[in-house]
Structures are given as structure tokens and as C-alpha cells.
CSV table of C-alpha atoms and ligand atoms in Angstrom, one decimal:
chain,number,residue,atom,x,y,z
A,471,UNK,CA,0.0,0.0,0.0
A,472,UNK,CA,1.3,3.2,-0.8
A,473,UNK,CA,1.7,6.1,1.8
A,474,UNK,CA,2.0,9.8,2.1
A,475,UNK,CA,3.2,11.8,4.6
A,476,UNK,CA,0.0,13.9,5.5
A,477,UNK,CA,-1.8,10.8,5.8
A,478,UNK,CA,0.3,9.6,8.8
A,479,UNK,CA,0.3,13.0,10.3
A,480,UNK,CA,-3.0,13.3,9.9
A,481,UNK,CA,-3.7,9.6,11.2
A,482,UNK,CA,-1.7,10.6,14.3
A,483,UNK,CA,-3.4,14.0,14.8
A,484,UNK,CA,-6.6,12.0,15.0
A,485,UNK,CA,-5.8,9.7,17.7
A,486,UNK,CA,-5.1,6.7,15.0
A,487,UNK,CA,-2.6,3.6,16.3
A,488,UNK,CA,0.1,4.1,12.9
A,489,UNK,CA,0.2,0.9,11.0
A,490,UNK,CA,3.2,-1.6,10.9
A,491,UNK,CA,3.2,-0.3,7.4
A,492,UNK,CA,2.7,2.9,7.9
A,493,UNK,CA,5.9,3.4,10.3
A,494,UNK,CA,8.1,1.2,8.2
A,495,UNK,CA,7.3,4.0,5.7
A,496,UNK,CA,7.3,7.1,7.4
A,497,UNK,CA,10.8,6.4,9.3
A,498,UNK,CA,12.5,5.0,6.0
A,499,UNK,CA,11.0,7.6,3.6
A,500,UNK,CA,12.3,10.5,6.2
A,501,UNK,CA,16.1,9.1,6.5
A,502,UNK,CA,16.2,8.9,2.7
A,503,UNK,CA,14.1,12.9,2.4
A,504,UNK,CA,11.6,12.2,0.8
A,505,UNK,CA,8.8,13.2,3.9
A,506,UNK,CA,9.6,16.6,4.7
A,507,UNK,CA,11.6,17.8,7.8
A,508,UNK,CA,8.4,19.8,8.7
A,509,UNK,CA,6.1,17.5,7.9
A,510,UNK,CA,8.2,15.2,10.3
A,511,UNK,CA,7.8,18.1,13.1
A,512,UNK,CA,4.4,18.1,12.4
A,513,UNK,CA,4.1,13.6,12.9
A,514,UNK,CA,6.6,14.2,16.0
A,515,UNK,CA,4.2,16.6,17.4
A,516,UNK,CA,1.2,14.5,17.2
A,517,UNK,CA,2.8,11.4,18.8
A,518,UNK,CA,3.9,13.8,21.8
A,519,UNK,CA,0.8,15.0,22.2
A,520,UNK,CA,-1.1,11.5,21.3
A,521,UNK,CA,1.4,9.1,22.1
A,522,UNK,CA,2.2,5.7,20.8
A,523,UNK,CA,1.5,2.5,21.9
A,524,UNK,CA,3.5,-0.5,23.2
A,525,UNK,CA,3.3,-2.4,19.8
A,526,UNK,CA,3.7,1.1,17.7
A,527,UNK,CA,6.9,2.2,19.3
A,528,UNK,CA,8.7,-1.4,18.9
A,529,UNK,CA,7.5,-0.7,15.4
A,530,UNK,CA,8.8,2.0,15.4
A,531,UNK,CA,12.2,1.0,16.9
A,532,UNK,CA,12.5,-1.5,14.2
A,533,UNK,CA,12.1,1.1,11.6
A,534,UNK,CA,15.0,2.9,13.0
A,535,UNK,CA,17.4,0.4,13.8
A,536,UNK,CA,16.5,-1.1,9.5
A,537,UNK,CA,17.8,3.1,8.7
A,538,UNK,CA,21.2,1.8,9.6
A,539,UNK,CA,24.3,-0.8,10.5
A,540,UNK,CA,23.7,-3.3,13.4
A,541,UNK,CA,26.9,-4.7,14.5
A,542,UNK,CA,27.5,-8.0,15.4
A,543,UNK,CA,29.9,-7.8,18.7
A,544,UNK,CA,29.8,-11.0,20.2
A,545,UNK,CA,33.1,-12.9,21.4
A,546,UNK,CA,33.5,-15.4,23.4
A,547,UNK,CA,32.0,-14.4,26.2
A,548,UNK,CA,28.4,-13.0,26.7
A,549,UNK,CA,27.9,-9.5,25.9
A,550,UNK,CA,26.3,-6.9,28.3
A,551,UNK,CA,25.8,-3.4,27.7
A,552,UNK,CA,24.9,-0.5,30.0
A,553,UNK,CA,23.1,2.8,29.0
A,554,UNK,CA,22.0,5.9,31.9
A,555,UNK,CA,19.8,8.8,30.7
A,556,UNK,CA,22.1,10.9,32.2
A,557,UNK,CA,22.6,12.5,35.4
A,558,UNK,CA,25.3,14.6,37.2
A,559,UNK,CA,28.4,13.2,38.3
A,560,UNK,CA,27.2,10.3,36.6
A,561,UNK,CA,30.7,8.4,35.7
A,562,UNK,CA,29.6,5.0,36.4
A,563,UNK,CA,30.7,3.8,33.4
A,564,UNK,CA,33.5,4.2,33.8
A,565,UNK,CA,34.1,1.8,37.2
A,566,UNK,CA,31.4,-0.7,36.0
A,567,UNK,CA,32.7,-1.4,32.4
A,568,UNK,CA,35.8,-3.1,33.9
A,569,UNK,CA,34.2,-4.1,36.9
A,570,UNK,CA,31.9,-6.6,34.9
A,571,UNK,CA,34.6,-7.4,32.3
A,572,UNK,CA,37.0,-8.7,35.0
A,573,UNK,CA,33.7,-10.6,36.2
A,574,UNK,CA,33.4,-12.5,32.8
A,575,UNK,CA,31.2,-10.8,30.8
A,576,UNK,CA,32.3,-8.6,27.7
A,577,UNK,CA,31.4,-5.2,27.9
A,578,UNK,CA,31.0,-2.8,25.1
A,579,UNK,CA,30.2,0.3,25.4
A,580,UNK,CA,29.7,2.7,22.7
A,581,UNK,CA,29.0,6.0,24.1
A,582,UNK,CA,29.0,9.7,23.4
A,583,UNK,CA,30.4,13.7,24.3
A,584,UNK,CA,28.1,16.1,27.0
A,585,UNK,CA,25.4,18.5,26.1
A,586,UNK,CA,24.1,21.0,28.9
A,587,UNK,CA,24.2,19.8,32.3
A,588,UNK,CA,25.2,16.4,32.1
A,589,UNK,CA,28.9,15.3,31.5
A,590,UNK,CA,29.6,12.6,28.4
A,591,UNK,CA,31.5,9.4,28.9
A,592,UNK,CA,33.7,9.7,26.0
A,593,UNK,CA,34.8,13.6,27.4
A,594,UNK,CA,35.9,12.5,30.8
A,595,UNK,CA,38.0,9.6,29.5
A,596,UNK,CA,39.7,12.4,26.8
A,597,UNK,CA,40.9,14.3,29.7
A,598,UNK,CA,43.5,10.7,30.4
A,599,UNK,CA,46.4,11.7,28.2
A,600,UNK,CA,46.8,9.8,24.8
A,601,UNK,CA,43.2,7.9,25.1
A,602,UNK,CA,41.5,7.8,22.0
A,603,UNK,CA,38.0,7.3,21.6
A,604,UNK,CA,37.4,6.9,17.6
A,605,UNK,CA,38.0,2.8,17.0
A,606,UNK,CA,37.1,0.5,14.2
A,607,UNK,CA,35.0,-1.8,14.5
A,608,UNK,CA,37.5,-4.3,14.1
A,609,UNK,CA,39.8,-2.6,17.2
A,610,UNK,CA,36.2,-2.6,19.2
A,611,UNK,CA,35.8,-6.1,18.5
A,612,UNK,CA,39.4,-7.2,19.0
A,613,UNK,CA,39.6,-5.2,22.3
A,614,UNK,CA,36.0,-6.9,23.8
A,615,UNK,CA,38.0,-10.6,23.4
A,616,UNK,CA,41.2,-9.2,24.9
A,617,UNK,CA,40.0,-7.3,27.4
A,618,UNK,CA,36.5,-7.6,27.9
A,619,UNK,CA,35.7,-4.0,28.2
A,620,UNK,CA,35.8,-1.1,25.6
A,621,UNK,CA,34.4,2.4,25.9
A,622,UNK,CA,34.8,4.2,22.7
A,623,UNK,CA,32.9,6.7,20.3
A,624,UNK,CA,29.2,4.8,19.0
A,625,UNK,CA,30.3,4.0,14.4
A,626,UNK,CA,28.0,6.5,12.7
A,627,UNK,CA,26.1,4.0,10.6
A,628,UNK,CA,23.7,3.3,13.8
A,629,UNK,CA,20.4,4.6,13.4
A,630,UNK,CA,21.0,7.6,11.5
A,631,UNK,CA,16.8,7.9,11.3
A,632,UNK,CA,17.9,8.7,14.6
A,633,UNK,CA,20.5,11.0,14.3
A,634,UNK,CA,18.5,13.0,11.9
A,635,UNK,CA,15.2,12.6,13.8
A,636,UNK,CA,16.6,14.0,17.3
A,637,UNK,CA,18.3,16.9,15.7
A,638,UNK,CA,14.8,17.6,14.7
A,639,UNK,CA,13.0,17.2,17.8
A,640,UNK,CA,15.4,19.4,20.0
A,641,UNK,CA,14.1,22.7,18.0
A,642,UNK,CA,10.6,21.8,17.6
A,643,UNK,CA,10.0,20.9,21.6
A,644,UNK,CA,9.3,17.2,21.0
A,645,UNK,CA,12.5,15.7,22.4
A,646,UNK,CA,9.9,14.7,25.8
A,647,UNK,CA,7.8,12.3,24.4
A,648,UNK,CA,8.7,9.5,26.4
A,649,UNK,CA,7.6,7.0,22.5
A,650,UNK,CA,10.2,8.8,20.9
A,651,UNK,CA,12.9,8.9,23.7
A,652,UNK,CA,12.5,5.2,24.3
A,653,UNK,CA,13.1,4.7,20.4
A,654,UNK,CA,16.0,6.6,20.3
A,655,UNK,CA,17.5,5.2,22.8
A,656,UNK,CA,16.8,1.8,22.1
A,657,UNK,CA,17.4,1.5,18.3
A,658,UNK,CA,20.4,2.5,18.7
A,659,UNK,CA,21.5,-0.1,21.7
A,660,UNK,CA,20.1,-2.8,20.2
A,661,UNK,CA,21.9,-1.9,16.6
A,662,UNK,CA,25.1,-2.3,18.9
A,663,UNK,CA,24.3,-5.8,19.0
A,664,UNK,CA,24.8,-6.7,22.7
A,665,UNK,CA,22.7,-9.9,24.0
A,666,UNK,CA,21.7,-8.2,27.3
A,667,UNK,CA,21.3,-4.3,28.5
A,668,UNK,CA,20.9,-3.0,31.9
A,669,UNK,CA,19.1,0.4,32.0
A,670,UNK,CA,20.0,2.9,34.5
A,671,UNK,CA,17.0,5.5,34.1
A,672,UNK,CA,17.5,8.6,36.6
A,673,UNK,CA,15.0,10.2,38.4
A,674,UNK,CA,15.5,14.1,40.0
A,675,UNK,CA,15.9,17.3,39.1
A,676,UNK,CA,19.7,16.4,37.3
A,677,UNK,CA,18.0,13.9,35.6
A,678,UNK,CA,15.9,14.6,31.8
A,679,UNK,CA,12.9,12.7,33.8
A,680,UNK,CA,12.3,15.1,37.1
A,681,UNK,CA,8.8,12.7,38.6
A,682,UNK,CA,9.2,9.5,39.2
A,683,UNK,CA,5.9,8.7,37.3
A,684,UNK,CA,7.7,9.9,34.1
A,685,UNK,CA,11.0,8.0,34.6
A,686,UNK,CA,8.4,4.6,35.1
A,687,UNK,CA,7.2,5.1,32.3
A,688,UNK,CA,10.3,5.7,30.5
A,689,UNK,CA,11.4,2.5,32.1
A,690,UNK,CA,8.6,0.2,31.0
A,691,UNK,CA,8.7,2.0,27.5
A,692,UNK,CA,12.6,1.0,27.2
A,693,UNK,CA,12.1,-2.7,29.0
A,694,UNK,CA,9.2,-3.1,26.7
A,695,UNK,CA,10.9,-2.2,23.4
A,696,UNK,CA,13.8,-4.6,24.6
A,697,UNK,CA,11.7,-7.3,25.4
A,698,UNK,CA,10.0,-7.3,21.7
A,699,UNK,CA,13.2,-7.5,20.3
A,700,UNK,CA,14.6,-10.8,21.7
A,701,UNK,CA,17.3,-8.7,24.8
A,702,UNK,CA,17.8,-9.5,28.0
A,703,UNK,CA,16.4,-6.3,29.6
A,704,UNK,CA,16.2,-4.7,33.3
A,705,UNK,CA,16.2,-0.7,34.1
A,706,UNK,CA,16.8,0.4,37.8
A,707,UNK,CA,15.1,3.6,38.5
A,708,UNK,CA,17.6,6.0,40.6
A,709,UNK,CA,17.8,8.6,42.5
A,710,UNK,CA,19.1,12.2,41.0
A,711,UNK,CA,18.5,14.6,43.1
A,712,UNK,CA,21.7,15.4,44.1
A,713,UNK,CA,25.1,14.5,42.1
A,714,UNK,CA,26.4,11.1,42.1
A,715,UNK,CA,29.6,11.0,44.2
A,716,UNK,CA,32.0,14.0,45.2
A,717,UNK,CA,33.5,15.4,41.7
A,718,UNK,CA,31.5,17.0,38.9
A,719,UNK,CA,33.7,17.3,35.6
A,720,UNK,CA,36.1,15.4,33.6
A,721,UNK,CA,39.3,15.0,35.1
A,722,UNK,CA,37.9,14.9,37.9
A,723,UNK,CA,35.6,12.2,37.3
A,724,UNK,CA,37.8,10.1,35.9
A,725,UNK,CA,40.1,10.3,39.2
A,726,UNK,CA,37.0,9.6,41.5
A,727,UNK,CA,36.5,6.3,39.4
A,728,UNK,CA,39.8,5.2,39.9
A,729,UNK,CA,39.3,5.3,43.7
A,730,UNK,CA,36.4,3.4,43.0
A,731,UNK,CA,38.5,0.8,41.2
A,732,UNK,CA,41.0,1.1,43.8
A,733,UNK,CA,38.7,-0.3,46.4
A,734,UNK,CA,38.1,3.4,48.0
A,735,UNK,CA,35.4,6.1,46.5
A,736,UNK,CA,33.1,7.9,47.7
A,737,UNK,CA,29.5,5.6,49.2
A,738,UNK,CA,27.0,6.1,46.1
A,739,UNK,CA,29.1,5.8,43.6
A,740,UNK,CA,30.1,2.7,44.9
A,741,UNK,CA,26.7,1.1,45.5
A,742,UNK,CA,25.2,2.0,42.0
A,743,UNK,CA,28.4,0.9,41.0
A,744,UNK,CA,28.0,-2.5,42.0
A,745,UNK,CA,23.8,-2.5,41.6
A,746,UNK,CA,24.5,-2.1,38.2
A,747,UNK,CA,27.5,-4.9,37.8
A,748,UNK,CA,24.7,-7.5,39.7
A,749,UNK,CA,22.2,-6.9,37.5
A,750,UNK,CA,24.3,-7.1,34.8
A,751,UNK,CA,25.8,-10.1,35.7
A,752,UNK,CA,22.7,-12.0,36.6
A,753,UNK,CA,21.2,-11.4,32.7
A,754,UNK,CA,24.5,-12.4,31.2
A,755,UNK,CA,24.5,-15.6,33.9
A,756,UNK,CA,27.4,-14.7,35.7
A,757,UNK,CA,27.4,-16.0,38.8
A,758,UNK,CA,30.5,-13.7,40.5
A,759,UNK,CA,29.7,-11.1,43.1
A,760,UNK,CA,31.2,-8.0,41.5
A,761,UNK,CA,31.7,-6.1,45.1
A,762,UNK,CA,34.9,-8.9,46.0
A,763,UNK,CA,36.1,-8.3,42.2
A,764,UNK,CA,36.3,-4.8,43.1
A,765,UNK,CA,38.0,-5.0,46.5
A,766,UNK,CA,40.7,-7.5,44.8
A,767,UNK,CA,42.0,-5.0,42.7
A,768,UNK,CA,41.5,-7.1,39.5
A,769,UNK,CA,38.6,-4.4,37.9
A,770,UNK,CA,41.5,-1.7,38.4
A,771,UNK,CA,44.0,-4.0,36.5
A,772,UNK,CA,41.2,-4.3,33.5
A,773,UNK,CA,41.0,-0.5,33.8
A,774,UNK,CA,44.6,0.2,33.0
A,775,UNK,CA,44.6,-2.9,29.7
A,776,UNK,CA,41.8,-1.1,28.9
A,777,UNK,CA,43.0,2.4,28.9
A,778,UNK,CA,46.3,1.1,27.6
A,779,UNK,CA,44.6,-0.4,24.7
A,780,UNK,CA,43.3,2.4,23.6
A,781,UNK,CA,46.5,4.1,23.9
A,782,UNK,CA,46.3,6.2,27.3
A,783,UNK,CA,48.5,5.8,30.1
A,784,UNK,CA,46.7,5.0,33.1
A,785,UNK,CA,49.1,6.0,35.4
A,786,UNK,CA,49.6,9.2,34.2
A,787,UNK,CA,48.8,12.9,36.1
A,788,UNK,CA,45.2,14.0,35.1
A,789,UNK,CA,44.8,17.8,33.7
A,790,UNK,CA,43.9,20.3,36.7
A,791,UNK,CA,42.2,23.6,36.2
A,792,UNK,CA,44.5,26.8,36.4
A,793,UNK,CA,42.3,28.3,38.9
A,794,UNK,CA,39.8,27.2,41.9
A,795,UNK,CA,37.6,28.8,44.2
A,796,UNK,CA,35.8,27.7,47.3
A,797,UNK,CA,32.2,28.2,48.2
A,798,UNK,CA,32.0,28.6,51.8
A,799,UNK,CA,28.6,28.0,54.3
A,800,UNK,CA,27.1,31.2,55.0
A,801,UNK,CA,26.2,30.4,58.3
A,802,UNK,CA,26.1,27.0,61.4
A,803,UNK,CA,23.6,24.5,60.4
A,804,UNK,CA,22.6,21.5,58.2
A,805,UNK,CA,23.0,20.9,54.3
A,806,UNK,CA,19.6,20.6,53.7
A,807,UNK,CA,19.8,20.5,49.9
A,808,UNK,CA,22.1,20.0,47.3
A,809,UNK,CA,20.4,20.4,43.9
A,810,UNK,CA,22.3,18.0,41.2
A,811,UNK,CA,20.4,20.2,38.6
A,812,UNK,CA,22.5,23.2,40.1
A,813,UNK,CA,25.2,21.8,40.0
A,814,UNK,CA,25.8,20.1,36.5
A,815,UNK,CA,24.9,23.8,35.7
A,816,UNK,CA,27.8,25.1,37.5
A,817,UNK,CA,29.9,22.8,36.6
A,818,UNK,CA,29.1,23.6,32.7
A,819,UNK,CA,29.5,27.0,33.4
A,820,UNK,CA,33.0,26.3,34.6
A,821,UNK,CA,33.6,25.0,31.6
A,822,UNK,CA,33.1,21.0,32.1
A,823,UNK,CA,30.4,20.9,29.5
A,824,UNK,CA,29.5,22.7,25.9
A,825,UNK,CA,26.2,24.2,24.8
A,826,UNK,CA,26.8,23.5,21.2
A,827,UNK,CA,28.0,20.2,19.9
A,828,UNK,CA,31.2,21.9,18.2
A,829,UNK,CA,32.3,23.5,21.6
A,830,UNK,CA,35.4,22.1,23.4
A,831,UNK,CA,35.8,21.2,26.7
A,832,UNK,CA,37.9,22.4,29.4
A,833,UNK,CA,38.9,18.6,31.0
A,834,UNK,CA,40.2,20.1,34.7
A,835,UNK,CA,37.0,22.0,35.1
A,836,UNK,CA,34.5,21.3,37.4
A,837,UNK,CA,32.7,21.1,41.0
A,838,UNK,CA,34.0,19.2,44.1
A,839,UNK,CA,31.0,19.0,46.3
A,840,UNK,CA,32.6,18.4,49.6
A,841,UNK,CA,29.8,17.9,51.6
A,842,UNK,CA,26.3,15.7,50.8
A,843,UNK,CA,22.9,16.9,52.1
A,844,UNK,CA,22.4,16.1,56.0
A,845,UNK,CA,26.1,17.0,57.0
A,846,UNK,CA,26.2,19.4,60.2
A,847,UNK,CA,28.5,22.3,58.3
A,848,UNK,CA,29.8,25.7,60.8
A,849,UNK,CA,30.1,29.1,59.2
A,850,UNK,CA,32.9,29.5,56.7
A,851,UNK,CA,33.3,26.0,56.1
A,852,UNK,CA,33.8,24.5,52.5
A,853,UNK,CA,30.8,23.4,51.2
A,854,UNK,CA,32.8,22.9,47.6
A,855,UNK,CA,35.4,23.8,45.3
A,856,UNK,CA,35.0,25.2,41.6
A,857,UNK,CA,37.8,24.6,39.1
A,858,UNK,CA,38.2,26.3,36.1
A,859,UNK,CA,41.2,27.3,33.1
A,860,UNK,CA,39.1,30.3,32.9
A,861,UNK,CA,38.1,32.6,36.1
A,862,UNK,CA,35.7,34.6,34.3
A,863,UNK,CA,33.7,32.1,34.6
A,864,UNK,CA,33.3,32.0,38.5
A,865,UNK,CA,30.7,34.6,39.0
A,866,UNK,CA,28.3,32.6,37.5
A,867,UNK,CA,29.0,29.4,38.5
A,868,UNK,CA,29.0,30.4,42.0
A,869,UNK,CA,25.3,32.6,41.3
A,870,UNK,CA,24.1,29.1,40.3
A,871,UNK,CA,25.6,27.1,42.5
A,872,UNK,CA,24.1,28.9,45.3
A,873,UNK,CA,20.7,28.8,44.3
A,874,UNK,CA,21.4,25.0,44.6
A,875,UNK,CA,22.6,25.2,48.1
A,876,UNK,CA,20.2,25.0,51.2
A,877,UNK,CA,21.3,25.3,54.6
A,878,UNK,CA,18.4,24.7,57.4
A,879,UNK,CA,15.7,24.2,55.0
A,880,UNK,CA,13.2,21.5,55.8
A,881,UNK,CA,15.0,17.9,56.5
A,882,UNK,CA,13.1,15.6,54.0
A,883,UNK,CA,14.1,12.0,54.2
A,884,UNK,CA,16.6,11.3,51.2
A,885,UNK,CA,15.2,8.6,48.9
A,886,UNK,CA,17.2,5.2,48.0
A,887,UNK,CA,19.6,5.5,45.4
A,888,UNK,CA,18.2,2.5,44.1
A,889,UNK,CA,14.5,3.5,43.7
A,890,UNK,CA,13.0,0.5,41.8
A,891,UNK,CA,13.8,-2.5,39.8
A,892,UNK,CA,11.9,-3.3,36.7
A,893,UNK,CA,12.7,-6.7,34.7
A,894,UNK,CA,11.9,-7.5,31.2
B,1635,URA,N1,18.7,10.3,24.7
B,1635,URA,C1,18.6,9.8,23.5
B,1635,URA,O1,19.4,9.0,23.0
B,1635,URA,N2,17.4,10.0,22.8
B,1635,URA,C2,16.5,10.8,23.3
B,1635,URA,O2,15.5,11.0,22.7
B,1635,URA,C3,16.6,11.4,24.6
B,1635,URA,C4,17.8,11.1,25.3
């Protein structure tokens, strides 16, 4: 049956559930240009405002994930992949990817640079001198049966529907429709081919889903899509409200992970750290406990082959900023609040992060938060330092940092970091 464009738009302005057919068409006949990028808005729209179905967004998925390459990475050893939408301080990554490799499992992890508030994977590792991110997919493949772990830059054949598709909805206030989000993210993780995939969906104002009724339903969307495609699928819903660990940056980030890895780090980051690595482990049947792996040393020792492998030196000095600054408590009390939103602001504003996708990053920039909400602080203490190469920059980091900080507000009970487990 043949298709137009204003006929899906229109079928979608109306309420309709899109045909198998009518997806297939719609996503393919956009990658290739021949529906409109305004007549895409116009579709995008509708679905935010009318949503898509269970069935109709695994459709939908598949559509995406036909536009491109899927990669075949399986070795020896069964594949399990990780993906978080995002949060502050969020380098877990980085300690679980050789945490689970020195486990058993092969861990690849194809992942990408900051926007805004929240830091990207492939920027903190940069900030290790000589690391390279770009591989081939026969390095990627070569390094998951050496090694067991690889973080590197995602090939550009995945999902470019995709590619093209989000570009789209960022400037026409669509990028929330939780259909669309759980496509994007999903076409593209299963194109990377892994047999299993742990999601680690964020909930809090650092987070892209701020209620927990929105980051559910993100969850089920993303278990559900996995499910219909044949993967081993579980998300944990966590809490980010305020930043994960102490350091907020790159450089920074990448030397709070290697505490981690060295057995010491700072409490949360551990425990997602090792959440993650069970769950993980348990869908690629693994039966190691991950939290003795990581207090024998032998996930830092896979850290360093893997960093070595893609030629950094892991025991090399990490950048640090030219300048820092310290933000003091104003008065005697209690850290009442922390805002992780506030924070990955700041932290961009140092310079951690970029607003447009050409911009560089600074990798010593950044915020060390040295105390956590329900610390008794005394007048003048640190509450944390600011790094930065440029000191212009400190005025407003520090305005927006302390709209973040609360000192003798209301004492609300923290949540769990772990909030929820949902299973495919
Ligand atoms: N991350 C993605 O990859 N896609 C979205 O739509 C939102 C966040």
C-alpha cells in the first residue's frame, strides 16, 4: 500500500494507532528525504501530544534500527551493555565497564560527548592523556576478546533515522515524548548488537525525567521495546537529586573512578556501581559477586589494559584547572539541599560541558562537592570547590551554585539511590 506523509500525520493528529506499514514508511521515507523535515515536526508533534503505543513504538524502533548498521559484537564471552539517561556526576561507566569485564562478561560500550548539564562518557575519558575514543569496528571487537571491556565513540552507521530525527525534535519541543525517547534510545542499543542491556534510568531534578511517574514510564517503554526485540532487559530507576559522588567534571571524574576501582570512593558511587555490575551479571549468567572483584583490585587492573589499549596511560597525572575557588557556608547549620540540577549547571558553566556540539571542553573544570545533604556544616566552612582554566567564569558558576545550596531548610528524608527495579 502506498503512503503519504500527510496521511500519517493526519492519522496521528486524530488519535489513530500508525500501522506496521505505515511506520516502516514514514521512518524510511524521512532518512532517505523524501517526507519533509516539517512534515516530520508536524508527525513528531502529534505522537507527543497523542502518544504511541507499546506495539507502535517497537515498530517503530525496528524502523530505526532497519535506517542503519547493526553490529554483530559477540566474542566469546556474553555480551552486556549499559546505558544511563544521564545525570550529574554520573561516571559510572567508567568503574562498572571493567568491573563486569574482569567478572566475565564482555562489555562494550559505545557511548557519546556532554550537552548542557550532564557530562559525556567519552569527554571524561579524553581528559586521560593519549586515550583515543574513535575505534574500528574491528579494534572494538578485537579489544572486547582481549580485554572484555571497551568504551569508545558509537560507528556512525547506527540509526541515523535517529541522528537525523533528534536533531529535529530538539528545535521543535518534541524531544519529551517518552515513545520517541524510548526509540531513540533503544534503536540504537540494540543496533550495537549486545545480548543483554541494563538500563539505569535517573530520576530528580539532574535527571531529563524530574517525577518518578515519568522516569516509570520511561522504564517500561525501554524494558518493553527490549523485550519485543529478543534482549535481555532490566532498568533500575535511581535517584538524582543530588550528584552522584563527590566530583563533577572530567578529570575529575575520571580520578573519583579510579578510587572506586582502587577499592576506596566515595559511598553512592560505589553502590550504584556494583547494583548495576549484579544486575548485569545475573542477565549475562554470571554467577561472580562483583563487590569482592572490586575490593581484589583485578577491575582496576582491566581498567589500566583497557585504557592502555586504547592508547592512554593510566598512570599518568590528570589535567587540573588553572584556577579554583571555594564556596563557603554562610552560616552554622545543616546541608539541607544540594540540587544535582544546580550543579551540572555550575559545573558547565566552569567550563566542564559545551552548549553547542562543536564546543570544546575544558577537562580540569569542574565542582567538588565536599559535603552531601544532612552534613552538620559551621560558618565559613567549604561546602565545595570550583575549578576552572578560565576565572571569568566563577561569578556565575557560583550565582548558580548557590541557588542549589540549602542550609536549614526542611530535612526531607533522602530517597534510596536505588528507587526501583523493573525486569523485562
Ligand atoms: N537520549 C537519546 O538518545 N534520545 C532521546 O530521545 C533522549 C535522550
Amino acid at each position: 500500500m502506498s503512503h503519504t506523509a500527510v496521511d500519517v500525520i493526519r492519522a496521528k493528529r486524530d488519535g489513530l494507532r500508525l500501522t506496521d506499514g505505515q511506520v516502516d514508511w514514514v521512518v524510511d521515507a524521512y532518512t532517505r528525504g523524501e517526507v519533509a523535515d516539517e512534515q516530520m515536526s508536524a508527525l513528531a508533534m502529534a505522537i507527543f501530544l497523542n502518544g504511541m503505543d507499546a506495539a507502535e513504538t517497537a515498530r517503530w524502533t525496528r524502523a530505526m534500527i532497519a535506517s542503519g548498521d547493526v553490529l554483530d559484537l559477540r566474542v566469546d564471552r556474553p555480551t552486556v551493555d549499559k546505558h544511563s539517561t544521564g545525570g550529574v556526576g554520573d561516571k559510572i561507566t567508567l568503574p562498572l565497564a571493567p568491573l563486569v569485564a574482569a567478572c566475565g562478561a564482555a562489555v562494550p560500550q559505545l557511548s557519546g560527548r556532554g550537552l548542557g548539564h550532564t557530562g559525556g562518557t567519552l569527554d571524561k575519558l579524553e581528559s586521560i592523556p593519549g586515550w583515543r575514543a574513535q575505534l574500528s569496528l574491528d579494534e572494538i571487537t578485537a579489544q572486547l576478546g582481549s580485554v572484555g571491556a571497551v568504551v569508545c565513540a558509537a560507528t556512525t552507521g547506527l540509526a541515523p533515522a535517529d541522528r537525523k530525527l533528534y536533531a529535529l525534535r530538539d528545535v521543535t519541543g518534541t524531544v519529551e515524548a517518552i515513545p520517541l525517547i524510548a526509540s531513540s534510545i533503544m534503536s540504537k542499543k540494540i543496533a550495537e548488537g549486545a545480548d543483554a542491556l541494563v538500563l539505569d534510568v535517573k530520576v530528580g531534578s539532574g535527571a531529563f525525567m524530574k517525577t518518578e511517574e515519568r522516569a516509570r514510564a520511561l522504564a517500561r517503554a525501554l524494558v518493553d521495546i527490549g523485550v519485543d526485540h529478543g534482549r535481555k532487559v532490566t532498568a533500575l530507576l535511581t535517584d538524582m537529586s543530588v550528584p552522584l559522588g563527590a566530583a563533577v567534571g572530567n578529570a575529575i571524574e575520571v580520578a573519583e573512578s579510579v578510587d572506586v576501582l582502587r577499592g576506596g570512593g566515595p559511598e553512592d558511587v560505589v553502590e550504584l556501581t556494583v547494583a548495576l555490575a549484579r544486575e548485569m551479571l545475573a542477565l549475562a549468567g554470571i554467577d561472580v559477586d562483583p563487590a569482592r572483584v572490586l575490593a581484589s583490585g583485578e577491575a582496576y587492573e582491566t581498567w589500566a589494559r583497557m585504557i592502555r589499549a586504547q592508547g592512554g596511560d593510566p598512570e599518568a597525572e590528570l589535567p587540573v584547572a588553572k584556577h579554583t575557588r571555594v564556596l563557603e557556608a554562610a552560616e552554622d547549620g545543616v546541608l539541607t539541599g544540594l540540587d544535582a540540577y544546580a550543579v551540572g549547571v555550575a559545573a558547565w558553566r566552569l567550563g566542564a560541558g559545551r552548549a553547542r556540539k562543536e564546543d570544546p571542553v575544558q577537562a580540569g573544570a569542574g565542582v567538588r562537592c565536599l559535603v552531601k545533604p544532612g552534613a552538620a556544616v559551621s560558618a565559613g566552612q567549604p561546602i565545595a570547590e570550583l575549578y576552572t582554566d578560565t576565572p571569568e567564569a566563577f561569578d556565575a558558576a557560583f550565582e548558580t551554585l548557590r541557588g542549589g545550596v540549602e542550609l536549614n531548610g526542611e530535612v526531607t528524608e533522602r530517597s534510596a539511590l536505588v528507587i526501583d527495579t523493573i525486569r523485562g
